[in-house]
Amino acid sequence: QLTAPFGGSLVDLVVDLDRAGLLKDIAANLTDITLNEKQMCDLEMLGTGSFSPLTGFMVQGDYESVLDRMRLQNNMIWPVPVCLDIPGLTAKNLEAGQSVALRDPEGFLLAVMHIEDIWKPDLRREALHIYKTEDTSHPNTDYLLNNTGDYYIGGKLEIISLPLRFDFQQLRMSPAEIRNMFIKLGWKKIVGFYTRNPVHRPQFEMTLRAMRQSGANILMLPTAGTSLENDFDHYTRIRCYREIIKKYPPDSLLLNLLPLDIRMAGPKGAVLHSIIAKNYGCTHFIVGHDHASPDPAKDDKSFYKKGEAVSLTQELSIEIGIEIIALQEMVYLPFEDEYRFADQVPENTQTISFSGFEIRNRIRSGRRVPGWASFPEVIKELKRACPPPKKQGLTVFFTGLSGAGKSTLAKILYSRFLELGDRPVTLLDGDIVRQNLSRELNFSKEHRDINVRRIGFVASEITKNRGIAICAPIAPYENTRSEIRSLIETYGGFVEVHVSTPIEECEKRDRKGMYAKARAGLIKGFTGIDDPYEIPGSPEIRIDTSALTPNEAVKEVMLFLGEKGYI
Ligand code: PPS
């Protein structure tokens, strides 16, 4: 007999085929709501019963009750809101009693929701109650205050299809499927382990001890829903978990991915994870002292008190129906070559420890991670995700007035990279792009933005695949440039080169005769004449070509790239 799900029975919101057929017909006449990645994660967790006893996105009464007393209106513990946010414009046309069609970003019908409540939440209050901070360096507070729709809708869900997932499909089982597996394997005691980070030696040692202490097998539940900005991507993490599970005793571990939208709610996050583990059939759950805590805030203060997650989950463990195993800090004793709990180390014994955060920083900066801190197989995977700059993709983005010299420098740089020959190189010169990608566009602000964004998108794909993109548009607007920078920097290097040759010089050169035409009013909206060029505030390199030969200018770029380790 397995432990019961939270609330007694496992919720299953996926309807049968007949009902699905009917709902599809009805949906054709309903208002569509396109779900984002976070909302699809919530939908999936709700649909499979991972969030039992919830049967849909929360109604206002439950939302307020969760904020005020960490309980649903029916008095069951529930730590965080699970609400569907929508923009004010959409909300204006909806009312309670209506149904809506929930679709994925491609328009695929996922569910029909029967709206019971529409309300405008106080998102600041939510941030304070759930994440204990209005500081937007907390990722969830940031999302809540800056990206969440103004209205929430709540109501029951009828799911036609769970969101389609194509990655690691064998590792994406529902609570019902995992429970069946436990029955088949005859497992009765199972300790759940939730993580969003790679597992290194201390976590490995600690989970082994938790298994021994509870006499249980382990269900490892890493997140594969949304991830935080600085985390390793989930493909990398899951490749690491696949390595680490080989190190556990045979037939003692199951690995399963949680399509969870990460909520770094500290103690409340730990309560949520305990409930999820309970729904998956776990009898025990491991809680860390800083469970579900984001990286420390700017002032280095943690968002939650150490140990609070453990004490809150322990206090609620009987009500949730799961035993909490407090994850104690483990330290390495170099002379003994073993791990011990920090509080069991004799006085005056030398110990060392690395947090996952420190290991991540070491890997990112190309430093070595010692063997006692992790496993070679894990480090190899992590290093593959963070190659040194020389192996990373790179975009060199020239910007400047027409005639400033961008194209010439870009062409010379292109040849230099081809001479080096270690990475594929693509030249996205203004003219080439206007010919091939943006032929239909003119020089209005709107069209220039589209043009520059297209260049940014292509360059980001090249950078992602570890090639070099050289771009050379005028790109006159700061906002668009910085948008492109942040897109590309998630994949590799971005080097902005402001070719700052003054307009007088550009006009004097006037190779294409365009300045003369612009002065004569024959071309309207010409950059620098009657359309603005916003000077880059902090480009990596600024080069005025009035007093330099093109070769000298490119040498400056090459020197910079060498200094940063890109070549
Ligand atoms: S933008 O603003 O980044 O989209 O411009 P870009 O695609 O680089 O195109 C700039 C080239 O188009 C020619 N041209 C104009 N430039 C500026 N303003 C107006 N109104 C204009 N109309 C045509 C100009 O010759 C630019 O060439 P470069 O190579 O920069 O000298």
Tab-separated table of N, CA and C in Angstrom, residues 260-316:
chain	number	residue	atom	x	y	z
A	260	LEU	N	8.066	21.701	-13.569
A	260	LEU	CA	7.660	22.672	-12.553
A	260	LEU	C	8.162	24.070	-12.907
A	261	ASP	N	7.273	25.032	-12.764
A	261	ASP	CA	7.703	26.420	-12.865
A	261	ASP	C	8.366	26.753	-11.529
A	262	ILE	N	9.653	27.052	-11.574
A	262	ILE	CA	10.415	27.201	-10.328
A	262	ILE	C	9.902	28.375	-9.504
A	263	ARG	N	9.633	28.111	-8.246
A	263	ARG	CA	9.242	29.175	-7.317
A	263	ARG	C	10.242	29.140	-6.176
A	264	MET	N	11.104	30.153	-6.167
A	264	MET	CA	12.154	30.191	-5.153
A	264	MET	C	11.576	30.805	-3.882
A	265	ALA	N	10.629	30.090	-3.301
A	265	ALA	CA	9.889	30.650	-2.171
A	265	ALA	C	10.445	30.170	-0.836
A	266	GLY	N	11.692	29.692	-0.824
A	266	GLY	CA	12.335	29.303	0.434
A	266	GLY	C	11.495	28.284	1.190
A	267	PRO	N	11.131	28.574	2.447
A	267	PRO	CA	10.367	27.621	3.247
A	267	PRO	C	9.059	27.211	2.573
A	268	LYS	N	8.373	28.179	1.955
A	268	LYS	CA	7.106	27.831	1.290
A	268	LYS	C	7.359	26.961	0.064
A	269	GLY	N	8.502	27.203	-0.594
A	269	GLY	CA	8.887	26.354	-1.720
A	269	GLY	C	9.100	24.926	-1.239
A	270	ALA	N	9.701	24.788	-0.066
A	270	ALA	CA	9.958	23.448	0.486
A	270	ALA	C	8.637	22.742	0.791
A	271	VAL	N	7.641	23.506	1.259
A	271	VAL	CA	6.326	22.900	1.532
A	271	VAL	C	5.719	22.419	0.209
A	272	LEU	N	5.827	23.252	-0.816
A	272	LEU	CA	5.286	22.861	-2.128
A	272	LEU	C	5.956	21.572	-2.620
A	273	HIS	N	7.284	21.521	-2.515
A	273	HIS	CA	8.001	20.339	-3.007
A	273	HIS	C	7.640	19.090	-2.187
A	274	SER	N	7.395	19.264	-0.880
A	274	SER	CA	7.009	18.111	-0.053
A	274	SER	C	5.656	17.576	-0.523
A	275	ILE	N	4.737	18.503	-0.835
A	275	ILE	CA	3.406	18.065	-1.295
A	275	ILE	C	3.535	17.342	-2.641
A	276	ILE	N	4.353	17.881	-3.525
A	276	ILE	CA	4.541	17.228	-4.833
A	276	ILE	C	5.103	15.813	-4.625
A	277	ALA	N	6.116	15.704	-3.745
A	277	ALA	CA	6.727	14.395	-3.492
A	277	ALA	C	5.686	13.421	-2.937
A	278	LYS	N	4.851	13.918	-2.060
A	278	LYS	CA	3.774	13.096	-1.488
A	278	LYS	C	2.870	12.582	-2.610
A	279	ASN	N	2.549	13.472	-3.551
A	279	ASN	CA	1.686	13.069	-4.654
A	279	ASN	C	2.348	12.019	-5.547
A	280	TYR	N	3.659	12.065	-5.620
A	280	TYR	CA	4.385	11.058	-6.410
A	280	TYR	C	4.557	9.749	-5.629
A	281	GLY	N	4.093	9.729	-4.380
A	281	GLY	CA	4.142	8.471	-3.619
A	281	GLY	C	5.315	8.372	-2.663
A	282	CYS	N	5.973	9.489	-2.381
A	282	CYS	CA	7.111	9.436	-1.452
A	282	CYS	C	6.620	9.411	-0.006
A	283	THR	N	7.354	8.684	0.823
A	283	THR	CA	7.030	8.644	2.257
A	283	THR	C	7.915	9.627	3.021
A	284	HIS	N	9.072	9.948	2.419
A	284	HIS	CA	10.023	10.857	3.057
A	284	HIS	C	10.420	11.934	2.042
A	285	PHE	N	10.906	13.048	2.566
A	285	PHE	CA	11.358	14.092	1.645
A	285	PHE	C	12.558	14.823	2.242
A	286	ILE	N	13.544	15.068	1.407
A	286	ILE	CA	14.769	15.730	1.883
A	286	ILE	C	14.634	17.246	1.732
A	287	VAL	N	14.849	17.957	2.822
A	287	VAL	CA	14.772	19.432	2.775
A	287	VAL	C	16.105	20.015	3.226
A	288	GLY	N	16.606	20.933	2.415
A	288	GLY	CA	17.884	21.568	2.756
A	288	GLY	C	17.679	22.802	3.623
A	289	HIS	N	18.779	23.259	4.231
A	289	HIS	CA	18.664	24.432	5.109
A	289	HIS	C	18.340	25.696	4.328
A	290	ASP	N	18.774	25.732	3.070
A	290	ASP	CA	18.415	26.903	2.252
A	290	ASP	C	17.630	26.444	1.031
A	291	HIS	N	16.733	25.511	1.278
A	291	HIS	CA	15.885	24.943	0.230
A	291	HIS	C	15.153	26.058	-0.542
A	292	ALA	N	15.139	25.932	-1.873
A	292	ALA	CA	14.404	26.871	-2.740
A	292	ALA	C	14.795	28.338	-2.518
A	293	SER	N	16.083	28.555	-2.209
A	293	SER	CA	16.563	29.938	-2.055
A	293	SER	C	17.315	30.360	-3.302
A	294	PRO	N	17.050	31.567	-3.779
A	294	PRO	CA	17.823	32.052	-4.922
A	294	PRO	C	19.236	32.433	-4.491
A	295	ASP	N	20.086	32.727	-5.455
A	295	ASP	CA	21.413	33.229	-5.104
A	295	ASP	C	21.219	34.466	-4.227
A	296	PRO	N	22.174	34.727	-3.315
A	296	PRO	CA	21.998	35.862	-2.410
A	296	PRO	C	21.770	37.182	-3.150
A	297	ALA	N	21.043	38.107	-2.488
A	297	ALA	CA	20.758	39.421	-3.077
A	297	ALA	C	22.044	40.222	-3.229
A	298	LYS	N	21.918	41.410	-3.853
A	298	LYS	CA	23.096	42.238	-4.151
A	298	LYS	C	23.954	42.489	-2.909
A	299	ASP	N	23.281	42.741	-1.781
A	299	ASP	CA	24.029	43.042	-0.559
A	299	ASP	C	24.517	41.765	0.122
A	300	ASP	N	24.426	40.645	-0.596
A	300	ASP	CA	24.917	39.363	-0.114
A	300	ASP	C	24.046	38.767	0.987
A	301	LYS	N	22.900	39.420	1.251
A	301	LYS	CA	21.999	38.866	2.276
A	301	LYS	C	21.154	37.764	1.649
A	302	SER	N	20.912	36.678	2.397
A	302	SER	CA	20.038	35.639	1.868
A	302	SER	C	18.594	36.115	2.013
A	303	PHE	N	17.731	35.592	1.157
A	303	PHE	CA	16.329	36.005	1.228
A	303	PHE	C	15.601	35.328	2.385
A	304	TYR	N	16.081	34.133	2.792
A	304	TYR	CA	15.386	33.384	3.851
A	304	TYR	C	16.381	32.972	4.924
A	305	LYS	N	15.850	32.797	6.136
A	305	LYS	CA	16.735	32.397	7.237
A	305	LYS	C	17.139	30.946	7.071
A	306	LYS	N	18.406	30.665	7.362
A	306	LYS	CA	18.899	29.283	7.287
A	306	LYS	C	18.081	28.396	8.231
A	307	GLY	N	17.650	27.260	7.761
A	307	GLY	CA	16.955	26.328	8.648
A	307	GLY	C	15.454	26.521	8.689
A	308	GLU	N	14.965	27.675	8.156
A	308	GLU	CA	13.525	27.944	8.213
A	308	GLU	C	12.738	26.927	7.381
A	309	ALA	N	13.312	26.512	6.236
A	309	ALA	CA	12.623	25.552	5.368
A	309	ALA	C	12.454	24.231	6.111
A	310	VAL	N	13.494	23.841	6.834
A	310	VAL	CA	13.427	22.573	7.574
A	310	VAL	C	12.378	22.691	8.675
A	311	SER	N	12.425	23.792	9.465
A	311	SER	CA	11.494	23.842	10.594
A	311	SER	C	10.046	23.940	10.122
A	312	LEU	N	9.797	24.688	9.035
A	312	LEU	CA	8.401	24.791	8.576
A	312	LEU	C	7.884	23.446	8.055
A	313	THR	N	8.694	22.770	7.251
A	313	THR	CA	8.205	21.487	6.703
A	313	THR	C	8.055	20.453	7.815
A	314	GLN	N	8.963	20.498	8.797
A	314	GLN	CA	8.842	19.534	9.901
A	314	GLN	C	7.557	19.793	10.694
A	315	GLU	N	7.272	21.086	10.872
A	315	GLU	CA	6.061	21.443	11.620
A	315	GLU	C	4.799	20.932	10.901
A	316	LEU	N	4.845	20.933	9.548
A	316	LEU	CA	3.645	20.562	8.787
A	316	LEU	C	3.668	19.109	8.320
